[in-house]
Phi, psi and omega in degrees: 000321184295335185291340182269355186295320178303321178294318179299323180299320180293325178293323183280342186306314181298333181298325182271352183304131178083352183293335188249030175300141182297140178216148180081127179088163180262107185301320181293316181292333184265000188300329181292341180263004185098173184268162173298144179273139178248118189236135174250118177255151187278332190247110173298153178304130180263342186223040178055038180059034172296137179284356188265352183235214184296335181288347184302324182288335174300315182293320181287324180294331180268004178074027181270309188250158175216159173249189176294326180232171175224174175259134174273183185298337181264004179083013177266159179289135180231156181298144171224252176290336171268125179282333180198172177199161175212151179268120183275325175200190185304328188244358188233134177233144175244120180255132178258123186279148170275168177281120183204164177231154172281163182290349174268007176093350179279159183279149172279100183253162175304321180295319180295319179294317179299319178297315181298316180292323178295319178296322177297319181294334181268354183296147177232125353292162181294144174305145183302329181295341182255014180303120178077009185244132174238134181209165170235145178236127182225145178292143178226101180068206185274343184225000188252148171231119180261124180246124180242123181264150180297320177239158177306134181226089186293346182246027182304317177301324175294316182301321183287354174279352183300135175304335181281355177247034178297149180263122179241161181284169181303327181301331182294337187251023181296330174265128189302322187258019184212148171242117187258113182277358182290110178072016185235004183267195185232359188284178182289347178234135183258127175287117184250336182207136176234123179255085180051230180254022184247327187203162175209150178240134179232139175244153179298138174262104190293339182263021180300135185298333184272002181115161184282127179296148181282332177270137181287346179174178182224133173251118188249135168240137176266110186240099185292331182281116183295325177296321178292324177297315179297320179296318180297323177291316184294329182261017174063033174268340177225160178259329180225134177223121182273162173051057175291130179299143181300328180290343179262350186303318183292343180278349179263148174301144183305324182287353182250007178237132181239119178260125184239125173295132183232170176267024181270132178237132173268129186225158169260119181252130185250132184289106184272353187267329182205163181084186186302324186277009166294337178276116182299329180293323178286328174297318178297322179295320178295316179298319179294334183285343189270129174251101186286335181296325178297321181294315182295319185279320187265303183292315183267359173048041177088355178270032179197162174246148179301142185299128178248334182180193178293328179252133182258193185300333180292339172269089198297335183272347191293316186300322182286348182246359184290138177239168182292146176304146185251130169080025181294142177281158174286137183296135175267188180252122182299319177048047176080016178303130181271132179223154174252123180251124184240151172201180182236158187255007176297327170256103192300337179290334187297316175299325176294317176302313181297323179295318177295318178298320178304314180295317181294318180292322178294323177298328180279350176117002175274155168254121192242129170254127184259133178233125182235129177220174167291152183301319183299333181265003187242329192303311185297318178295321180295316180292334178276359178076031182283349181242154178280328182214150186218133175255120182218158177250129187224128175278116189290347180238009187291327187288317185227344190081349179261128183298341178290332187303313182291329178293314181291321183284328190254341190226008177254165184303324183261011183296137183279348179229045186271080183291337177275354183052038181283132175219094186231122185298322179294321177295314181300320178294319181294320179292320179297322178296318178295321181294332182277343185286125181267322179293134185302312182295317179295323180295317179297318177299316181292324177299316182289329174294321177292321177301316180299323179291319179294313179298331178294338178280344186059024173288335180225136175241102178298130185257302179213154173252122195266156162249128184269133178258123177248133176273123182226114180295154188294341180280350182273136176238145171081021174296140184258103182249118183225156183293344181270352177058034178264341185233153174213314183238134178223192185293336180264004181277126182202167171222000000 
């Protein structure tokens, strides 16, 4: 099937023609600064570009939003809107703000920051970065924000780097049940227009505290079809295209494809709350049926490693601390048990993965119905437990940079992105223990103990650890490719 995709891409090319015409800004006046960037993103907004859910990374990747902190290349907390911070006691931190303005011209004040963080804490469902965390944020003098957590939180500066904890101006919160990032953020690019789930226009924000961006703006198209994204890059309709399918990589010139090791893991998640996989024995049978090496070698064509756990090779300390899963049930016999397996096609490898899994599960004795949709049309049903099994790709450090974050958000009773609907007291205790550990080495040990407990439930079967392929035309300089997938365009990105 993969061999016909290059031909299909050529067929689709005319469909995208003209989609990336420059818009916003005066092209002639901006020529000295370079041209507007044309970007194809894989995931259309699923939540109207709310900063509190999956759309938050769209905003951070495009240079629209920022938090108090950011992640540096080593995964440590680095200054962003906060120039510095210090821990006053077990539960209280004082952050000192830098001088900055919002894109609506108002100042970034301690009161504005406290309001933004309070609104994030009140969002429903809670942002994944705040899973299990309760805090208050209050202005302190002219430059300080004091954050007090209900329980000790040794990684609060890391947590505040999450794209879902972006700081927006007061104007963003005029509607009680919504946070609007259009013209209210602090990044080098201002979101000026959103066309549903198809396109967005961004213009340079000239008063950005970090310096004037070299590109005058960005024209974004949300293109869920990976073959179409590769075709658009190949035919010079876009300058940057994320998540190029591995089957399309060979169709691009070597100089235009960038493979980045990431902390993203593709997993099979089994519905533990209802349906056949409420039975741990059937979950064990499903796990035994899966051959992950086939997926890494065939579907991902070498751009992935076979699944080892929730954390892959890009989390460099994990392998040396990994222990055997705890408490696994003995595998039962499927005997024709019917299950629905769902996935999304924004990442083109996932339907292929699901098809291979379908064959493997059927060989083991399950009867499998496969359902594939765009992510935006799938997420709510998946979170509601409408499927028996789900294949998804998840960056294990994207929410907070802290390895505890994905455990708390995805696998605890109160987790906001718990697709397996797992609620296990032993797992919750193990995750809570990891969250309480302040020493880095002890925290990592506790994280791996929690991973072993989670894998022991067979609620999740890690399949592959991915390398993400980004298409970057040779005329583009300064694209920001990182293992956390939080950045793509910055002040130095231009063509």
